[in-house]
Each structure stands twice: as structure tokens, then as C-alpha cells.
Coordinates of N, CA and C in Angstrom, one line a residue:
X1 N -3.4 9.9 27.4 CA -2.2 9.7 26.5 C -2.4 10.8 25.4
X2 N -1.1 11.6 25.2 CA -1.1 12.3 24.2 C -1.0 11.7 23.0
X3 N -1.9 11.9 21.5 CA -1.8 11.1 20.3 C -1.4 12.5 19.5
X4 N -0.8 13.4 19.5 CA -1.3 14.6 18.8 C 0.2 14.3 17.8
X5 N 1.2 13.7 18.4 CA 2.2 13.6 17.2 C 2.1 12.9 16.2
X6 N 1.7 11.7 16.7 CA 1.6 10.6 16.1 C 0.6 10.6 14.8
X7 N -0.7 11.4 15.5 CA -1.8 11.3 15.2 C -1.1 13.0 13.3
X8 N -0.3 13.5 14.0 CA -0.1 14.9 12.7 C 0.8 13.8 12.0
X9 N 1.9 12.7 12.0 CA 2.1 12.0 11.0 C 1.2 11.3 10.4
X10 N 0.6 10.8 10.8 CA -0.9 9.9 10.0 C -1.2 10.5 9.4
X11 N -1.8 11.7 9.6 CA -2.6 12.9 9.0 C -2.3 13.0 7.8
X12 N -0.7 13.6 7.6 CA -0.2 13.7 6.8 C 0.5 12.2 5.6
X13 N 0.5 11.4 6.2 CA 0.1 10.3 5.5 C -1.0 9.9 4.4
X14 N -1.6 10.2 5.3 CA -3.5 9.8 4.9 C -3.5 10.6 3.7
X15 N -3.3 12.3 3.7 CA -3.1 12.9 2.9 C -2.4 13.0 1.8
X16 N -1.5 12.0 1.9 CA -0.4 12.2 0.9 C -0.7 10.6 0.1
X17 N -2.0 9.7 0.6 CA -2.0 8.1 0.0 C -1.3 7.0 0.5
X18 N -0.6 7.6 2.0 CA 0.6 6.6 2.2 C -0.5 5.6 3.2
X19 N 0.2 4.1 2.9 CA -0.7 3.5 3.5 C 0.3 2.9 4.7
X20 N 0.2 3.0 6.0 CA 0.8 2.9 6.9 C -0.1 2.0 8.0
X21 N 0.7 1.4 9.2 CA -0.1 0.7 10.2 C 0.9 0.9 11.4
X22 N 0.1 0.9 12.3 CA 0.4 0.9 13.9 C 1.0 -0.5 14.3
X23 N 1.9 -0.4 14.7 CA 2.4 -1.8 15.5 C 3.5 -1.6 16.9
X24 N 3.5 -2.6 17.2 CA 4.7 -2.7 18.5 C 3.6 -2.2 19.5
X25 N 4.6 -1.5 20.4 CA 3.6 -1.7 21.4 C 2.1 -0.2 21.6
X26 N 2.4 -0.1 20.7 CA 1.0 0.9 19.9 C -0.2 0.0 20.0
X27 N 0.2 -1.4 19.4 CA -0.7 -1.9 19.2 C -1.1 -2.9 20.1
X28 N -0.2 -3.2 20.8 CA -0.7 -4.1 22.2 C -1.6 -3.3 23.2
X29 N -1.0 -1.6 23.4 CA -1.8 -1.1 23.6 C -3.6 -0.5 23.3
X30 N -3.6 -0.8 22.1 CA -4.6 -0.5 21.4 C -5.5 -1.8 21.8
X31 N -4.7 -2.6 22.1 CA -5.7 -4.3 21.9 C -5.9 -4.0 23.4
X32 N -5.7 -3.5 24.1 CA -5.6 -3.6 25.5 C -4.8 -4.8 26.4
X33 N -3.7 -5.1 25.6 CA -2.8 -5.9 25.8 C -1.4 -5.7 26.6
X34 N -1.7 -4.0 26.8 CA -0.2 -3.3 27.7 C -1.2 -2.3 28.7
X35 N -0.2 -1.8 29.5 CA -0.7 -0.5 30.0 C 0.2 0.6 29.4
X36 N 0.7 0.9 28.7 CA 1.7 1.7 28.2 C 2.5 1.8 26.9
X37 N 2.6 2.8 26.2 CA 3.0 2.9 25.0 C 4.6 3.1 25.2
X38 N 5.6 2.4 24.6 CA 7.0 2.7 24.6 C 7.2 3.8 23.8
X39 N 6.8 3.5 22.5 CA 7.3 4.9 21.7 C 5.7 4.0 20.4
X40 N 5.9 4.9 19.6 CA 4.7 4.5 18.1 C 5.6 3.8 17.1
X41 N 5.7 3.0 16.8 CA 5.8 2.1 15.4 C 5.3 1.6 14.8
X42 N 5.5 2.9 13.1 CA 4.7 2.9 11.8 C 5.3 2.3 11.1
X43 N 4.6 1.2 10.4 CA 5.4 0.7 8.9 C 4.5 1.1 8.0
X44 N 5.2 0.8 6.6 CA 4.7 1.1 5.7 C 5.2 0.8 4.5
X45 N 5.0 0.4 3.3 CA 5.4 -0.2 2.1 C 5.8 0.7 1.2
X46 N 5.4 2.1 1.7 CA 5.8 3.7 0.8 C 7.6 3.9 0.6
X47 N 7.7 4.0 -0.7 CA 9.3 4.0 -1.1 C 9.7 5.6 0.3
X48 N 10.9 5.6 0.6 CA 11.8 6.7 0.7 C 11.0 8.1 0.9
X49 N 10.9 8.2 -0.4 CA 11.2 9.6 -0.9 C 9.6 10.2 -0.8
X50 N 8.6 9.3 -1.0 CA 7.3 9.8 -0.4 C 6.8 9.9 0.8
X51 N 7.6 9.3 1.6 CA 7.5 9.5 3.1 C 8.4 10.5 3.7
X52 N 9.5 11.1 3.3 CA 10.2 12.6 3.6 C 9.3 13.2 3.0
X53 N 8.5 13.1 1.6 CA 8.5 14.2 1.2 C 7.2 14.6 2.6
X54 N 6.4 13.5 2.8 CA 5.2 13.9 3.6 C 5.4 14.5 5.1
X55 N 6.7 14.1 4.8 CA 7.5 14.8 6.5 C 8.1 16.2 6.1
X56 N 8.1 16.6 5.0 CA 8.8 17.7 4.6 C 9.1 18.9 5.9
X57 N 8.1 19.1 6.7 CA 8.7 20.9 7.5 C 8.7 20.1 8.7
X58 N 8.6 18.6 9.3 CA 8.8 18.1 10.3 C 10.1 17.5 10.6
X59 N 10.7 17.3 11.7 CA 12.3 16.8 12.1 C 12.1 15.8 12.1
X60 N 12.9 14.9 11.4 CA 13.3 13.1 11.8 C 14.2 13.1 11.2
X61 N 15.5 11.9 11.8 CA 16.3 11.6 11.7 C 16.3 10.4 10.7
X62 N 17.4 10.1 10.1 CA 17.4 8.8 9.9 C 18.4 8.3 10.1
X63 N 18.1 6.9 10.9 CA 18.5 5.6 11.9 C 19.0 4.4 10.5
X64 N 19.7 3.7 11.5 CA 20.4 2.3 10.7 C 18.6 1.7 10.5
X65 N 18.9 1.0 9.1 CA 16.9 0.2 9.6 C 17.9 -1.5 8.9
X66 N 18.7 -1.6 8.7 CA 19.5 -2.7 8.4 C 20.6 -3.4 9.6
X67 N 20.3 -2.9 10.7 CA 21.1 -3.3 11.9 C 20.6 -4.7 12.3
X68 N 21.4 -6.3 12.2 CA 20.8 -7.2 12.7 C 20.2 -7.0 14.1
X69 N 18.6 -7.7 14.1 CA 18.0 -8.7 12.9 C 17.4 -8.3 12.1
X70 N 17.3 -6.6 11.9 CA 16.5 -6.6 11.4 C 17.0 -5.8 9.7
X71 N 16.3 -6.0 8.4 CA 16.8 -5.9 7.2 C 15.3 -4.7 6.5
X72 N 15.3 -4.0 7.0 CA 14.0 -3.2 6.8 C 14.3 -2.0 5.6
X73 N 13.9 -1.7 4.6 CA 14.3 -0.7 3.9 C 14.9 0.8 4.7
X74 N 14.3 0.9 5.5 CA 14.2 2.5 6.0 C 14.0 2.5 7.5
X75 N 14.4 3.4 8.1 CA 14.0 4.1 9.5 C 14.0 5.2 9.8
X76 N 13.2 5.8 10.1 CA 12.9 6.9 10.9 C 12.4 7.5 11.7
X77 N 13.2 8.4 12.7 CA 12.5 9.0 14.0 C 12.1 10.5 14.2
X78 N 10.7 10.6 14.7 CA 10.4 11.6 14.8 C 10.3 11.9 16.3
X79 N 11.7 12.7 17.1 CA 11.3 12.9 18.1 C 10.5 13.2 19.0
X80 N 9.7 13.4 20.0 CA 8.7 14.4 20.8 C 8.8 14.0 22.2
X81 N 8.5 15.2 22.7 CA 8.6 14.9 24.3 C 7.7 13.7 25.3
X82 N 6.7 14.0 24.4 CA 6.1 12.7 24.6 C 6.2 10.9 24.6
X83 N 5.8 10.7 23.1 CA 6.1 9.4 22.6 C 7.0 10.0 21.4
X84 N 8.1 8.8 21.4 CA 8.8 9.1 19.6 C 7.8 8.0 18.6
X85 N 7.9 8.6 17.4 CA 7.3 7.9 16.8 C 8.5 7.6 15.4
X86 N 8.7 6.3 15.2 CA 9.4 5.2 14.6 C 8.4 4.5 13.2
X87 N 9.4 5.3 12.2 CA 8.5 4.5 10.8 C 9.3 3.9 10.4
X88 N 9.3 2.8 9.6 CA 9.8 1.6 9.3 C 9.5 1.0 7.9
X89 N 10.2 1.2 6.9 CA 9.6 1.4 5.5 C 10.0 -0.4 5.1
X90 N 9.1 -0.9 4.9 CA 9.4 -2.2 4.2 C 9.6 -3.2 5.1
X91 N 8.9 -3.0 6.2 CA 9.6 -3.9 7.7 C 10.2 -5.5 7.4
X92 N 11.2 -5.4 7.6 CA 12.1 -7.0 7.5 C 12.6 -7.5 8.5
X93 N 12.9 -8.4 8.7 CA 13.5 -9.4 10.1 C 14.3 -10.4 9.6
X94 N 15.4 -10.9 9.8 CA 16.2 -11.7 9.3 C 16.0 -12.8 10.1
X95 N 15.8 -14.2 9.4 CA 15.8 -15.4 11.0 C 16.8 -16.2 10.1
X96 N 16.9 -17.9 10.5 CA 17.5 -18.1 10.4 C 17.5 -19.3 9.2
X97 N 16.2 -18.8 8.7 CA 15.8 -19.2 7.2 C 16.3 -18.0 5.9
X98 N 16.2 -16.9 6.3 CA 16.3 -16.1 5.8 C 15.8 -14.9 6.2
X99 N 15.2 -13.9 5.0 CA 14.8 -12.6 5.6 C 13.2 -12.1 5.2
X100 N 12.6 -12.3 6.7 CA 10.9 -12.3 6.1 C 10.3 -10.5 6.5
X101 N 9.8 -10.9 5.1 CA 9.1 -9.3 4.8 C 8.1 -9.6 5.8
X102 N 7.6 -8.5 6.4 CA 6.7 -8.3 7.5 C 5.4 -7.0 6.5
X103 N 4.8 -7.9 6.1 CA 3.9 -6.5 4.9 C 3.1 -5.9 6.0
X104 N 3.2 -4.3 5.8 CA 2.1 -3.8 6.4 C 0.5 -4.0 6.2
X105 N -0.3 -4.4 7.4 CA -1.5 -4.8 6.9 C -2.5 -3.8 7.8
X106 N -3.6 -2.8 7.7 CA -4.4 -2.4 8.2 C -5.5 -3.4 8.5
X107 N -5.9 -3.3 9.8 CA -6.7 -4.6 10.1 C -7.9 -4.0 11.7
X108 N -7.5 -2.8 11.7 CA -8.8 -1.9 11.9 C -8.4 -0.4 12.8
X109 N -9.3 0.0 13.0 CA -8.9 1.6 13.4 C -9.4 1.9 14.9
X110 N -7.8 2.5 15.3 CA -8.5 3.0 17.0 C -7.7 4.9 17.2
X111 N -8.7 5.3 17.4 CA -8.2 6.9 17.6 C -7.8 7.5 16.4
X112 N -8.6 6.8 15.6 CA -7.6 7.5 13.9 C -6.8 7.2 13.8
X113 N -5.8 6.0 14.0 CA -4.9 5.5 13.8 C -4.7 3.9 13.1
X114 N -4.8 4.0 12.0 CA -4.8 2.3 11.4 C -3.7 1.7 11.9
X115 N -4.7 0.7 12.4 CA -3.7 -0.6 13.6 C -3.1 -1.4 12.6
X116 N -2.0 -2.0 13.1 CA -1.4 -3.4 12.1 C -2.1 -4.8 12.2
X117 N -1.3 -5.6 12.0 CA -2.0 -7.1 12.3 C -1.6 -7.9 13.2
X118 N -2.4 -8.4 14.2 CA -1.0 -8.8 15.4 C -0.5 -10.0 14.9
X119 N -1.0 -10.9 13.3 CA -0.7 -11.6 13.4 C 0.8 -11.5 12.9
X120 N 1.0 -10.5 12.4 CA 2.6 -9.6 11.5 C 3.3 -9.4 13.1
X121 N 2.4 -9.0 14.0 CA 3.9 -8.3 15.1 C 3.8 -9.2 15.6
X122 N 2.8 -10.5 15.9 CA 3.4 -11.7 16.8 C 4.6 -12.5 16.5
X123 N 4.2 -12.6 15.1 CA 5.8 -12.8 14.0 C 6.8 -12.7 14.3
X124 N 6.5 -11.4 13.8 CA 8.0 -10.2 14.0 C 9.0 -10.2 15.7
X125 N 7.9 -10.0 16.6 CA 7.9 -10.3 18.1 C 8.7 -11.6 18.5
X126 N 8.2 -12.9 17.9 CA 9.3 -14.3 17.9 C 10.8 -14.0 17.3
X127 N 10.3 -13.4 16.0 CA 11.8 -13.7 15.4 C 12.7 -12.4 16.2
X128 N 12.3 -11.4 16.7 CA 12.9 -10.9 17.9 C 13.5 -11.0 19.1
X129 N 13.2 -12.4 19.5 CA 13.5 -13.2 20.3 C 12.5 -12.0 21.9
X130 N 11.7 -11.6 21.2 CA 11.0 -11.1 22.3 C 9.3 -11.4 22.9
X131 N 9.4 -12.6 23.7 CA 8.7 -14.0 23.6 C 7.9 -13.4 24.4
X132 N 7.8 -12.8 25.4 CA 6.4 -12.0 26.5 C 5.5 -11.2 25.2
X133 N 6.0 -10.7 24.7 CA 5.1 -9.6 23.9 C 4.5 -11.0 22.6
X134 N 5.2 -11.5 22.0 CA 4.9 -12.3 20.9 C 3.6 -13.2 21.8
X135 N 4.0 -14.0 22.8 CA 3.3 -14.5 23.6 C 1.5 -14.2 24.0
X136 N 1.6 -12.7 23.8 CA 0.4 -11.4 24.4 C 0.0 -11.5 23.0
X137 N 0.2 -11.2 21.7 CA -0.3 -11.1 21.0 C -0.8 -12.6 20.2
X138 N -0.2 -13.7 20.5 CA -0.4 -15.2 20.4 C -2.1 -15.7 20.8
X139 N -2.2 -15.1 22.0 CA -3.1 -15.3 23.4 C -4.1 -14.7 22.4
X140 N -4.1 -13.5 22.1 CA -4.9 -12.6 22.0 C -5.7 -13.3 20.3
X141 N -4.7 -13.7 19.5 CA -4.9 -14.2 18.2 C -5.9 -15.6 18.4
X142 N -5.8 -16.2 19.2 CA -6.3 -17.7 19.3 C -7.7 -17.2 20.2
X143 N -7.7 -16.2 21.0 CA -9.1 -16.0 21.0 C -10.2 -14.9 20.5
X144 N -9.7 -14.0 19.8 CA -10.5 -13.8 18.7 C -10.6 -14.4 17.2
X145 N -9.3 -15.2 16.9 CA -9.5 -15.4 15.6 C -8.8 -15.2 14.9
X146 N -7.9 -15.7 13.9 CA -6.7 -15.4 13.0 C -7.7 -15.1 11.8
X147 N -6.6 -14.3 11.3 CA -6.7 -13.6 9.9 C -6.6 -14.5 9.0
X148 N -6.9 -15.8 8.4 CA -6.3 -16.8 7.4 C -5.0 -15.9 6.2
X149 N -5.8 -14.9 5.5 CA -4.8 -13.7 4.9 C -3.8 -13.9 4.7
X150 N -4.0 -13.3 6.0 CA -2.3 -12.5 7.1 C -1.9 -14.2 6.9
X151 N -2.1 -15.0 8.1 CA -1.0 -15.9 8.3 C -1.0 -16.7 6.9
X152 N -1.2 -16.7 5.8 CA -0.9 -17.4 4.6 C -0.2 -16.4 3.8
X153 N 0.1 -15.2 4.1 CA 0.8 -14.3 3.5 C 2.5 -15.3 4.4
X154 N 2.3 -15.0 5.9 CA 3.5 -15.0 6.4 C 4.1 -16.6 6.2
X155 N 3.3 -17.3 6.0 CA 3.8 -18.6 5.5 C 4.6 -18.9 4.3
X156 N 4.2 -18.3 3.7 CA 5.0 -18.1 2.0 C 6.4 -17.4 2.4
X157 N 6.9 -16.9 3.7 CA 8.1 -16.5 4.3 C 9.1 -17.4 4.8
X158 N 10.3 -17.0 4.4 CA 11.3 -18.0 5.2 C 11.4 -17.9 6.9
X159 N 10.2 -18.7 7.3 CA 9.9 -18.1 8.9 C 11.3 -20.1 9.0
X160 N 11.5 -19.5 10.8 CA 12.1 -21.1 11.5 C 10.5 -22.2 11.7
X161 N 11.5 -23.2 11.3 CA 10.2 -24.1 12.1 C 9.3 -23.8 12.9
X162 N 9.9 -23.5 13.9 CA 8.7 -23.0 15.3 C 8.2 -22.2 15.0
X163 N 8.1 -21.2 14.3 CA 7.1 -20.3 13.9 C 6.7 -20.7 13.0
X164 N 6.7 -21.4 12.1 CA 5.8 -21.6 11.2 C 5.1 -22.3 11.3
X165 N 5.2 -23.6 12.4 CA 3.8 -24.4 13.0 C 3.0 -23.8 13.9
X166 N 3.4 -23.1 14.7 CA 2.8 -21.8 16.0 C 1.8 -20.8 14.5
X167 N 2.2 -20.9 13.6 CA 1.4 -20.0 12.8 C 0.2 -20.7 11.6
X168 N 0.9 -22.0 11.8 CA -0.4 -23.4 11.1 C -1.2 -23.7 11.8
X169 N -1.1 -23.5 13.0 CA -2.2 -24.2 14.3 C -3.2 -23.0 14.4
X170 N -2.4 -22.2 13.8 CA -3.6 -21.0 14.0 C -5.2 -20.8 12.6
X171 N -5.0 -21.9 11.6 CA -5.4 -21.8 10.4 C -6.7 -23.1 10.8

């Protein structure tokens, strides 16, 4: 697998202080949880304007990042023939409590790439209504071990019932 795009946005991240994480199926991949990367999805808690500026002589677009479900400050795509790679400033999800911040959390490193938390994309993954992948990262949570953290960060969120006891049983 080619990481070389992915890998010059980080770079330039890292460089610039921005604190960013790997998720989606980046990170199922990383966990050994896929055979295949769809595209790279970066979040990060970095306003706007310091993440163009860190993109400065690189192409990305910017995408709706407020299109239900999702209520996320920002989006943007960095084309490549390869994988695209997808940042995501302030990741939000709308359910049907309200709208839960998804905070980026680095929670370890593979290929130079700070991974997220699966306990944030298992989350994110339900309230997506995307239950195979949520499911994969569920599995994976209960047998190495939840983050107490993480899941007491995401509890203080307006998660639905079902995820918020799917996320107590993990405590």
C-alpha cells in the first residue's frame, strides 16, 4: 500500500503542531480489522485556517462537512490516484439526542501515522447507521480493552440509548 500522500499530509501537520488521528477504515485497517483501505480519514480539532494554511501548495477541495448526519466543522479532500485522503475538522455526528462531538484522540502509532480511537469510530460507526464496521471495532474493543477516557469522554455526549449502554458495558 502506497502511504506517501497521506503520510506528506501528516508530515506537514506534525510540522505545523496540528494534532490529528487516523480513523475510518484507515484504522480498521491498521487494527487488522479490513483488508483494504477505502480512502484515509483525518480528524482533527485544528481551527480552518491552520490546516489550509499547512496545505498551502497542496490541492484540496472543500466538501459540505454539515450534510446530515453529520455536523462536523470542516471537510476536506485531498485528491490522489491512489487513496484520497479526507480531513474532518471537529468531527460531529448528529443522532437523535442531539449532536455528539467525536474529539480526536491519538491512541497509538502505525507507519507514522497517529491512529484514532476505535472507541470514537465505533461510536461514530453506530450513529452512522454503519453496524458491520461499528460491530468490527466493538469485537476488537472488548478484547483488548477499552480506554475508560475515551468512553467517559463519549458518555458526557448526547449519544441514543443503545449506544450509550453498548458503551457502559464496556467500563
Amino acid at each position: 500500500m502506497n502511504l506517501a500522500s497521506v503520510q506528506q499530509i501528516t508530515q506537514r501537520f506534525d510540522a505545523a503542531g496540528i494534532t490529528y488521528a487516523t480513523g475510518g477504515s484507515g484504522l480498521l485497517y491498521a487494527l487488522g480489522l479490513t483488508e483494504r483501505v477505502r480512502d484515509w480519514d483525518l480528524t482533527t480539532e485544528a481551527p480552518f485556517e491552520a490546516v489550509a494554511q499547512a496545505l498551502q501548495d497542496i490541492d484540496f477541495i472543500s466538501l459540505p462537512s454539515g450534510d446530515y448526519p453529520f455536523a462536523s466543522s470542516f471537510r476536506l479532500s485531498v485528491e490522489d490516484n491512489d487513496l484520497p485522503v479526507d480531513i474532518i475538522g471537529r468531527y460531529a455526528i448528529h443522532s437523535e439526542s442531539g449532536i455528539c462531538q467525536l474529539t480526536t484522540w491519538v491512541t497509538s502509532n502505525w507507519k507514522s501515522l497517529n491512529m484514532g480511537s476505535p472507541e470514537i469510530w465505533a461510536a461514530a460507526y453506530t450513529l452512522m447507521k454503519r453496524d458491520s464496521k461499528a460491530e468490527l471495532l466493538f469485537s476488537y474493543i472488548i478484547e483488548k480493552g477499552a480506554n475508560r477516557e475515551i468512553v467517559h469522554s463519549l458518555l458526557d455526549e448526547p449519544l441514543p440509548s443503545a449506544l450509550r449502554s453498548r458503551l457502559q458495558s464496556l467500563l
